PDB file of C-alpha atoms in Angstrom:
ATOM      1  CA  MET A   8      29.562  93.946  80.328  1.00  0.00           C
ATOM      2  CA  SER A   9      29.407  90.817  83.155  1.00  0.00           C
ATOM      3  CA  ARG A  10      29.991  90.602  87.001  1.00  0.00           C
ATOM      4  CA  PHE A  11      32.524  88.457  88.298  1.00  0.00           C
ATOM      5  CA  THR A  12      32.273  86.872  91.543  1.00  0.00           C
ATOM      6  CA  SER A  13      34.849  84.490  93.269  1.00  0.00           C
ATOM      7  CA  ARG A  14      35.750  83.758  97.042  1.00  0.00           C
ATOM      8  CA  VAL A  15      36.541  87.580  96.718  1.00  0.00           C
ATOM      9  CA  GLY A  16      33.292  87.950  96.476  1.00  0.00           C
ATOM     10  CA  ALA A  17      31.214  90.659  93.942  1.00  0.00           C
ATOM     11  CA  VAL A  18      32.995  92.421  91.359  1.00  0.00           C
ATOM     12  CA  ALA A  19      32.291  95.785  89.883  1.00  0.00           C
ATOM     13  CA  ALA A  20      30.491  94.875  86.209  1.00  0.00           C
ATOM     14  CA  ILE A  21      33.183  95.643  83.796  1.00  0.00           C
ATOM     15  CA  PRO A  22      33.651  95.011  80.015  1.00  0.00           C
ATOM     16  CA  ALA A  23      34.028  90.282  80.579  1.00  0.00           C
ATOM     17  CA  SER A  24      37.316  90.843  78.330  1.00  0.00           C
ATOM     18  CA  ALA A  25      38.924  92.297  81.272  1.00  0.00           C
ATOM     19  CA  TYR A  26      39.595  89.612  83.396  1.00  0.00           C
ATOM     20  CA  ASP A  27      39.223  85.758  82.839  1.00  0.00           C
ATOM     21  CA  ILE A  28      39.474  83.740  86.517  1.00  0.00           C
ATOM     22  CA  ASP A  29      40.692  80.643  84.088  1.00  0.00           C
ATOM     23  CA  CYS A  30      43.721  82.324  82.655  1.00  0.00           C
ATOM     24  CA  ARG A  31      46.789  80.077  82.007  1.00  0.00           C
ATOM     25  CA  ARG A  32      48.842  81.922  78.712  1.00  0.00           C
ATOM     26  CA  CYS A  33      51.496  82.435  80.275  1.00  0.00           C
ATOM     27  CA  THR A  34      53.410  79.090  81.191  1.00  0.00           C
ATOM     28  CA  ARG A  35      55.903  80.819  84.397  1.00  0.00           C
ATOM     29  CA  LEU A  36      52.853  82.044  86.048  1.00  0.00           C
ATOM     30  CA  SER A  37      50.923  79.563  85.716  1.00  0.00           C
ATOM     31  CA  SER A  38      53.377  76.819  86.527  1.00  0.00           C
ATOM     32  CA  PHE A  39      54.548  79.051  90.110  1.00  0.00           C
ATOM     33  CA  LEU A  40      50.784  79.646  91.147  1.00  0.00           C
ATOM     34  CA  ASP A  41      50.714  75.549  90.678  1.00  0.00           C
ATOM     35  CA  SER A  42      53.831  75.134  93.503  1.00  0.00           C
ATOM     36  CA  VAL A  43      52.457  78.163  95.562  1.00  0.00           C
ATOM     37  CA  HIS A  44      49.118  76.709  95.577  1.00  0.00           C
ATOM     38  CA  ALA A  45      50.502  73.228  96.877  1.00  0.00           C
ATOM     39  CA  GLU A  46      52.823  74.720  99.733  1.00  0.00           C
ATOM     40  CA  HIS A  47      49.664  77.221 100.629  1.00  0.00           C
ATOM     41  CA  PRO A  48      45.969  75.423  99.796  1.00  0.00           C
ATOM     42  CA  GLY A  49      44.517  78.391 101.084  1.00  0.00           C
ATOM     43  CA  TYR A  50      45.861  81.030  98.981  1.00  0.00           C
ATOM     44  CA  PHE A  51      43.362  82.289  96.386  1.00  0.00           C
ATOM     45  CA  CYS A  52      46.319  81.776  93.502  1.00  0.00           C
ATOM     46  CA  ARG A  53      44.296  82.778  90.606  1.00  0.00           C
ATOM     47  CA  PRO A  54      44.472  85.653  88.346  1.00  0.00           C
ATOM     48  CA  VAL A  55      43.540  88.559  90.600  1.00  0.00           C
ATOM     49  CA  PRO A  56      40.837  90.359  89.488  1.00  0.00           C
ATOM     50  CA  PRO A  57      39.789  94.189  89.505  1.00  0.00           C
ATOM     51  CA  PHE A  58      38.377  95.660  92.838  1.00  0.00           C
ATOM     52  CA  GLY A  59      36.238  99.018  92.963  1.00  0.00           C
ATOM     53  CA  ASP A  60      33.506 100.692  91.765  1.00  0.00           C
ATOM     54  CA  ALA A  61      32.797 100.523  87.948  1.00  0.00           C
ATOM     55  CA  ALA A  62      32.098 103.364  86.923  1.00  0.00           C
ATOM     56  CA  ALA A  63      35.351 104.311  88.653  1.00  0.00           C
ATOM     57  CA  ARG A  64      36.667 108.116  87.933  1.00  0.00           C
ATOM     58  CA  LEU A  65      39.883 107.206  89.704  1.00  0.00           C
ATOM     59  CA  VAL A  66      41.418 104.294  88.673  1.00  0.00           C
ATOM     60  CA  ILE A  67      44.975 102.745  90.275  1.00  0.00           C
ATOM     61  CA  VAL A  68      46.982 100.656  88.413  1.00  0.00           C
ATOM     62  CA  GLY A  69      49.356  98.325  90.309  1.00  0.00           C
ATOM     63  CA  LEU A  70      52.367  95.520  89.563  1.00  0.00           C
ATOM     64  CA  ALA A  71      51.060  92.086  90.488  1.00  0.00           C
ATOM     65  CA  PRO A  72      50.157  90.469  92.921  1.00  0.00           C
ATOM     66  CA  GLY A  73      52.427  90.194  95.869  1.00  0.00           C
ATOM     67  CA  MET A  74      53.028  86.386  97.398  1.00  0.00           C
ATOM     68  CA  HIS A  75      51.305  86.837 101.241  1.00  0.00           C
ATOM     69  CA  GLY A  76      48.876  89.470  99.450  1.00  0.00           C
ATOM     70  CA  ALA A  77      46.976  89.401  96.882  1.00  0.00           C
ATOM     71  CA  ASN A  78      47.610  85.963  95.921  1.00  0.00           C
ATOM     72  CA  ALA A  79      46.832  85.063  98.752  1.00  0.00           C
ATOM     73  CA  SER A  80      43.210  87.073  99.565  1.00  0.00           C
ATOM     74  CA  GLY A  81      42.263  87.329  96.320  1.00  0.00           C
ATOM     75  CA  ARG A  82      41.804  91.274  96.178  1.00  0.00           C
ATOM     76  CA  PRO A  83      44.703  94.004  94.911  1.00  0.00           C
ATOM     77  CA  PHE A  84      46.718  94.990  97.974  1.00  0.00           C
ATOM     78  CA  THR A  85      44.316  93.213 100.549  1.00  0.00           C
ATOM     79  CA  GLY A  86      47.151  90.919 103.235  1.00  0.00           C
ATOM     80  CA  ASP A  87      50.977  92.408 102.113  1.00  0.00           C
ATOM     81  CA  TYR A  88      52.586  95.933 102.856  1.00  0.00           C
ATOM     82  CA  ALA A  89      52.000  97.738 100.317  1.00  0.00           C
ATOM     83  CA  GLY A  90      47.995  98.051 101.367  1.00  0.00           C
ATOM     84  CA  ILE A  91      49.005  99.366 104.482  1.00  0.00           C
ATOM     85  CA  LEU A  92      49.164 102.943 102.935  1.00  0.00           C
ATOM     86  CA  LEU A  93      47.252 102.595  99.708  1.00  0.00           C
ATOM     87  CA  TYR A  94      44.253 101.805 101.848  1.00  0.00           C
ATOM     88  CA  GLY A  95      45.062 104.055 104.809  1.00  0.00           C
ATOM     89  CA  THR A  96      45.712 107.008 102.013  1.00  0.00           C
ATOM     90  CA  LEU A  97      42.008 106.094  99.629  1.00  0.00           C
ATOM     91  CA  HIS A  98      40.465 106.365 103.330  1.00  0.00           C
ATOM     92  CA  LYS A  99      42.064 109.231 104.201  1.00  0.00           C
ATOM     93  CA  PHE A 100      41.063 111.253 100.599  1.00  0.00           C
ATOM     94  CA  GLY A 101      37.152 109.540 100.985  1.00  0.00           C
ATOM     95  CA  PHE A 102      37.658 106.837  98.412  1.00  0.00           C
ATOM     96  CA  SER A 103      37.430 104.425 100.754  1.00  0.00           C
ATOM     97  CA  THR A 104      34.870 103.088 103.521  1.00  0.00           C
ATOM     98  CA  ARG A 105      37.941 101.403 105.581  1.00  0.00           C
ATOM     99  CA  PRO A 106      41.017 102.792 106.276  1.00  0.00           C
ATOM    100  CA  GLN A 107      42.325  99.208 106.486  1.00  0.00           C
ATOM    101  CA  SER A 108      41.868  96.415 103.929  1.00  0.00           C
ATOM    102  CA  VAL A 109      42.501  93.016 106.031  1.00  0.00           C
ATOM    103  CA  SER A 110      40.116  90.145 103.618  1.00  0.00           C
ATOM    104  CA  ALA A 111      38.604  90.491 100.395  1.00  0.00           C
ATOM    105  CA  ASP A 112      35.197  89.713 102.748  1.00  0.00           C
ATOM    106  CA  ASP A 113      35.691  92.135 105.219  1.00  0.00           C
ATOM    107  CA  GLY A 114      33.224  94.552 104.311  1.00  0.00           C
ATOM    108  CA  LEU A 115      35.789  97.645 102.737  1.00  0.00           C
ATOM    109  CA  THR A 116      34.412  99.421  99.435  1.00  0.00           C
ATOM    110  CA  LEU A 117      35.688 102.072  97.213  1.00  0.00           C
ATOM    111  CA  VAL A 118      34.298 104.969  96.117  1.00  0.00           C
ATOM    112  CA  ASP A 119      34.747 106.033  92.873  1.00  0.00           C
ATOM    113  CA  ALA A 120      37.803 104.107  92.806  1.00  0.00           C
ATOM    114  CA  ARG A 121      39.180 100.603  91.458  1.00  0.00           C
ATOM    115  CA  ILE A 122      42.148  99.149  91.897  1.00  0.00           C
ATOM    116  CA  THR A 123      43.392  96.748  88.933  1.00  0.00           C
ATOM    117  CA  ASN A 124      46.637  95.451  88.210  1.00  0.00           C
ATOM    118  CA  ALA A 125      49.363  95.598  84.645  1.00  0.00           C
ATOM    119  CA  VAL A 126      50.030  91.640  85.715  1.00  0.00           C
ATOM    120  CA  LYS A 127      47.101  90.295  86.992  1.00  0.00           C
ATOM    121  CA  CYS A 128      49.366  86.532  88.567  1.00  0.00           C
ATOM    122  CA  LEU A 129      51.726  86.346  91.246  1.00  0.00           C
ATOM    123  CA  PRO A 130      54.881  86.632  89.374  1.00  0.00           C
ATOM    124  CA  PRO A 131      58.257  84.676  90.832  1.00  0.00           C
ATOM    125  CA  GLY A 132      59.894  87.648  92.642  1.00  0.00           C
ATOM    126  CA  ASN A 133      57.593  90.045  92.034  1.00  0.00           C
ATOM    127  CA  LYS A 134      58.563  90.709  88.818  1.00  0.00           C
ATOM    128  CA  PRO A 135      57.218  89.657  85.727  1.00  0.00           C
ATOM    129  CA  MET A 136      58.911  89.318  82.482  1.00  0.00           C
ATOM    130  CA  PRO A 137      58.120  91.484  79.430  1.00  0.00           C
ATOM    131  CA  ALA A 138      56.232  89.345  77.721  1.00  0.00           C
ATOM    132  CA  GLU A 139      54.716  88.508  80.861  1.00  0.00           C
ATOM    133  CA  ILE A 140      53.339  92.483  80.685  1.00  0.00           C
ATOM    134  CA  HIS A 141      52.163  92.201  77.184  1.00  0.00           C
ATOM    135  CA  ALA A 142      50.253  88.776  77.224  1.00  0.00           C
ATOM    136  CA  CYS A 143      48.050  90.497  80.040  1.00  0.00           C
ATOM    137  CA  ASN A 144      48.084  93.791  78.582  1.00  0.00           C
ATOM    138  CA  GLY A 145      44.837  93.308  76.201  1.00  0.00           C
ATOM    139  CA  TYR A 146      42.743  92.359  80.140  1.00  0.00           C
ATOM    140  CA  LEU A 147      44.429  96.056  80.904  1.00  0.00           C
ATOM    141  CA  ALA A 148      43.415  97.529  77.814  1.00  0.00           C
ATOM    142  CA  ALA A 149      39.761  96.181  78.046  1.00  0.00           C
ATOM    143  CA  GLU A 150      39.324  97.546  81.659  1.00  0.00           C
ATOM    144  CA  LEU A 151      40.083 101.111  80.108  1.00  0.00           C
ATOM    145  CA  SER A 152      38.479 101.315  77.610  1.00  0.00           C
ATOM    146  CA  ALA A 153      35.538 101.558  79.456  1.00  0.00           C
ATOM    147  CA  LEU A 154      36.923 105.055  81.197  1.00  0.00           C
ATOM    148  CA  PRO A 155      34.126 107.537  82.429  1.00  0.00           C
ATOM    149  CA  ALA A 156      34.922 111.395  81.113  1.00  0.00           C
ATOM    150  CA  GLY A 157      37.257 112.768  83.248  1.00  0.00           C
ATOM    151  CA  ALA A 158      38.229 109.898  84.493  1.00  0.00           C
ATOM    152  CA  VAL A 159      41.835 110.211  86.797  1.00  0.00           C
ATOM    153  CA  LEU A 160      44.523 107.148  86.221  1.00  0.00           C
ATOM    154  CA  LEU A 161      47.641 106.421  89.396  1.00  0.00           C
ATOM    155  CA  ALA A 162      50.401 104.567  88.186  1.00  0.00           C
ATOM    156  CA  LEU A 163      52.320 102.809  90.490  1.00  0.00           C
ATOM    157  CA  GLY A 164      55.474 102.272  89.123  1.00  0.00           C
ATOM    158  CA  ARG A 165      57.563 102.913  85.934  1.00  0.00           C
ATOM    159  CA  ILE A 166      56.016  98.745  85.142  1.00  0.00           C
ATOM    160  CA  ALA A 167      52.060 100.457  85.861  1.00  0.00           C
ATOM    161  CA  HIS A 168      52.885 103.165  84.127  1.00  0.00           C
ATOM    162  CA  ASP A 169      54.352 101.588  81.218  1.00  0.00           C
ATOM    163  CA  ALA A 170      51.221  99.034  80.898  1.00  0.00           C
ATOM    164  CA  THR A 171      49.028 101.627  81.130  1.00  0.00           C
ATOM    165  CA  LEU A 172      50.271 103.623  78.681  1.00  0.00           C
ATOM    166  CA  LEU A 173      50.375 100.488  76.079  1.00  0.00           C
ATOM    167  CA  ALA A 174      47.207  99.785  76.897  1.00  0.00           C
ATOM    168  CA  LEU A 175      45.620 103.403  75.898  1.00  0.00           C
ATOM    169  CA  ARG A 176      48.135 102.302  72.732  1.00  0.00           C
ATOM    170  CA  LEU A 177      50.377 105.757  73.553  1.00  0.00           C
ATOM    171  CA  GLN A 178      53.907 105.271  73.700  1.00  0.00           C
ATOM    172  CA  ALA A 179      55.907 105.247  76.430  1.00  0.00           C
ATOM    173  CA  ARG A 180      58.553 107.317  75.279  1.00  0.00           C
ATOM    174  CA  VAL A 181      55.975 110.610  74.890  1.00  0.00           C
ATOM    175  CA  PHE A 182      55.181 110.354  78.897  1.00  0.00           C
ATOM    176  CA  ALA A 183      58.073 110.199  80.143  1.00  0.00           C
ATOM    177  CA  PHE A 184      57.784 108.087  84.435  1.00  0.00           C
ATOM    178  CA  ALA A 185      58.609 110.243  87.220  1.00  0.00           C
ATOM    179  CA  HIS A 186      57.078 110.390  91.289  1.00  0.00           C
ATOM    180  CA  GLY A 187      54.606 113.086  91.399  1.00  0.00           C
ATOM    181  CA  ALA A 188      53.840 113.586  87.505  1.00  0.00           C
ATOM    182  CA  ARG A 189      51.081 114.409  85.924  1.00  0.00           C
ATOM    183  CA  HIS A 190      50.131 113.339  82.137  1.00  0.00           C
ATOM    184  CA  GLU A 191      46.885 114.534  79.655  1.00  0.00           C
ATOM    185  CA  LEU A 192      46.246 111.884  77.484  1.00  0.00           C
ATOM    186  CA  GLY A 193      43.507 113.018  75.331  1.00  0.00           C
ATOM    187  CA  SER A 194      40.217 112.831  75.557  1.00  0.00           C
ATOM    188  CA  GLY A 195      40.296 114.087  79.009  1.00  0.00           C
ATOM    189  CA  VAL A 196      42.022 111.634  80.802  1.00  0.00           C
ATOM    190  CA  VAL A 197      44.779 112.670  83.142  1.00  0.00           C
ATOM    191  CA  LEU A 198      47.808 110.209  84.205  1.00  0.00           C
ATOM    192  CA  PHE A 199      49.586 110.532  87.723  1.00  0.00           C
ATOM    193  CA  ASP A 200      52.355 109.047  88.719  1.00  0.00           C
ATOM    194  CA  SER A 201      53.834 107.435  91.639  1.00  0.00           C
ATOM    195  CA  TYR A 202      56.595 105.042  93.016  1.00  0.00           C
ATOM    196  CA  HIS A 203      55.116 102.032  94.374  1.00  0.00           C
ATOM    197  CA  CYS A 204      54.136 101.629  97.680  1.00  0.00           C
ATOM    198  CA  SER A 205      55.790  98.763  98.755  1.00  0.00           C
ATOM    199  CA  ARG A 206      57.817  97.975 101.543  1.00  0.00           C
ATOM    200  CA  TYR A 207      60.778  98.876 100.260  1.00  0.00           C
ATOM    201  CA  ASN A 208      60.279 102.388  98.732  1.00  0.00           C
ATOM    202  CA  THR A 209      58.719 102.672 101.937  1.00  0.00           C
ATOM    203  CA  ASN A 210      61.446 101.858 104.327  1.00  0.00           C
ATOM    204  CA  THR A 211      64.021 103.496 102.824  1.00  0.00           C
ATOM    205  CA  GLY A 212      62.350 106.867 102.018  1.00  0.00           C
ATOM    206  CA  ARG A 213      61.521 106.780  98.389  1.00  0.00           C
ATOM    207  CA  LEU A 214      58.469 107.315  99.319  1.00  0.00           C
ATOM    208  CA  THR A 215      57.053 109.567 102.684  1.00  0.00           C
ATOM    209  CA  VAL A 216      53.456 109.338 102.983  1.00  0.00           C
ATOM    210  CA  ALA A 217      53.550 113.269 102.367  1.00  0.00           C
ATOM    211  CA  MET A 218      54.455 111.865  98.547  1.00  0.00           C
ATOM    212  CA  PHE A 219      52.136 109.134  98.219  1.00  0.00           C
ATOM    213  CA  GLU A 220      49.203 111.894  99.627  1.00  0.00           C
ATOM    214  CA  SER A 221      50.713 115.093  98.065  1.00  0.00           C
ATOM    215  CA  VAL A 222      49.953 112.665  94.860  1.00  0.00           C
ATOM    216  CA  PHE A 223      46.400 112.240  96.356  1.00  0.00           C
ATOM    217  CA  GLU A 224      45.650 115.950  96.867  1.00  0.00           C
ATOM    218  CA  ARG A 225      46.756 116.612  93.083  1.00  0.00           C
ATOM    219  CA  MET A 226      44.193 114.232  91.798  1.00  0.00           C
ATOM    220  CA  THR A 227      41.769 114.922  93.859  1.00  0.00           C
ATOM    221  CA  ALA A 228      41.777 118.362  93.131  1.00  0.00           C
ATOM    222  CA  HIS A 229      41.650 117.241  89.554  1.00  0.00           C
ATOM    223  CA  LEU A 230      38.474 115.481  90.140  1.00  0.00           C
ATOM    224  CA  ARG A 231      37.282 118.547  91.861  1.00  0.00           C
ATOM    225  CA  SER A 232      37.719 120.446  89.148  1.00  0.00           C
ATOM    226  CA  SER A 233      36.291 117.930  86.297  1.00  0.00           C
ATOM    227  CA  ALA A 234      33.250 117.955  88.345  1.00  0.00           C
ATOM    228  CA  ASN A 235      32.459 121.596  88.857  1.00  0.00           C
ATOM    229  CA  ARG A 236      32.851 122.542  85.176  1.00  0.00           C
ATOM    230  CA  ALA A 237      30.816 118.992  83.774  1.00  0.00           C
ATOM    231  CA  ALA A 238      28.246 120.926  86.415  1.00  0.00           C
TER     232      ALA A 238
END
């Protein structure tokens, strides 16, 4: 096990193979990060590490860092629009100590929750290529190999859903993505799906606050039930 530190501060202890701040295995992404860093020298512009509780029973899998969000701050969903709904909901359901994630050093901590991404580096146009998703999947697989009993996974969008299943060596065709879907993955692990909390999805009404909170209600009920059974 390893503890990673950087300008984002201490990161929860997870398998060392789950994150490499110096990874440059995807040429297109590495070159793009170099160009973004040249334009924004104060931005993080590195693979963004997971953030949260090392032993979390709730693990949220997003797509990839946003240009002026996680890629700038070094913390998932921090500094961009998508983080507003995510952190606000995490706080409402008791998974975050604050309702807003402003910066990597704002003192916010997650409670029994962790946020990670299917692709750790900023992709051009927020669209990673299939080869890049596969190249990064080993990090996600290493992270998910340490899931505690009764863990819940939340995939934000189809790409995160498919990447999560790939990391667990499960076939996506067996577990179809749909907003609000619940999938029993075996070994007590359950995967929930949600549309991504992006500005586009929320502004168009594809994802509403009520829809997002409904998924969290079901996840917290499952975690509560699992804890009661284990007691």
